[in-house]
């Protein structure tokens, strides 16, 4: 059945898929089938914050495999990115020190790995996710880990944090897509509660690896355009532009 189309301010909009309920659905052969790119982007969001994606209750307590030496507690320790990092390199990347350090390795070794094998790893006792994430969602997470990762060092200078993108090209994408929500100055959405302020530019300057991940895959639990269907350089260009606003 084709999803209902609503009219908002004279523009046609299609409702976002439901959270956990849409996993695995789709009628073969129809134009509205869920694509592999969509599934991979969904997996990228699950890596970010699967609780928000699935509208699931936050786990009680700290993840059993989270190191005692770690500085985080509670539900945040159940997020994949909390141990493996926004650059997917874990202890060998940006999380090699600081408040997010855990000493846990990254997930770069999973690039190109058979999705079923990754699925099995995620389901093991160490990750303790067997009763947390639905099987079909787990498959999407595995797809992202195998096919969706990039070598961040090719696109972001680790020392300066400057994205290796074309600012002018990034501006064209941002101003025609992202600015609809974020505004031309990137300050329409404040990620913090006033008087604190954090905008898309703030994130891309302070943590461009997080910015790139979210630009490619979207923000979990909210309506945000994901650029996963476009080439990686386009997303990097957007990060480069965001570092100027």
PDB file of C-alpha atoms in Angstrom, residues 69-73 76-77 81-83 85 94-103:
ATOM      1  CA  UNK A  69      38.057   3.085  33.416  1.00  0.00           C
ATOM      2  CA  UNK A  70      35.641   4.794  31.018  1.00  0.00           C
ATOM      3  CA  UNK A  71      34.149   8.137  32.001  1.00  0.00           C
ATOM      4  CA  UNK A  72      30.629   7.597  30.669  1.00  0.00           C
ATOM      5  CA  UNK A  73      27.706   5.938  32.424  1.00  0.00           C
ATOM      6  CA  UNK A  76      24.971   6.426  26.377  1.00  0.00           C
ATOM      7  CA  UNK A  77      27.409   3.521  26.802  1.00  0.00           C
ATOM      8  CA  UNK A  81      29.705   5.170  18.479  1.00  0.00           C
ATOM      9  CA  UNK A  82      30.499   5.580  22.180  1.00  0.00           C
ATOM     10  CA  UNK A  83      33.154   2.875  22.063  1.00  0.00           C
ATOM     11  CA  UNK A  85      33.979   6.418  17.599  1.00  0.00           C
ATOM     12  CA  UNK A  94      39.825  10.474  17.907  1.00  0.00           C
ATOM     13  CA  UNK A  95      38.805   8.471  20.972  1.00  0.00           C
ATOM     14  CA  UNK A  96      42.395   7.523  21.756  1.00  0.00           C
ATOM     15  CA  UNK A  97      42.199   9.989  24.638  1.00  0.00           C
ATOM     16  CA  UNK A  98      39.752  12.291  26.377  1.00  0.00           C
ATOM     17  CA  UNK A  99      36.334  11.770  27.938  1.00  0.00           C
ATOM     18  CA  UNK A 100      35.308   9.146  25.366  1.00  0.00           C
ATOM     19  CA  UNK A 101      38.399   6.956  25.703  1.00  0.00           C
ATOM     20  CA  UNK A 102      37.655   3.290  26.396  1.00  0.00           C
ATOM     21  CA  UNK A 103      40.623   1.411  24.946  1.00  0.00           C
TER      22      UNK A 103
END
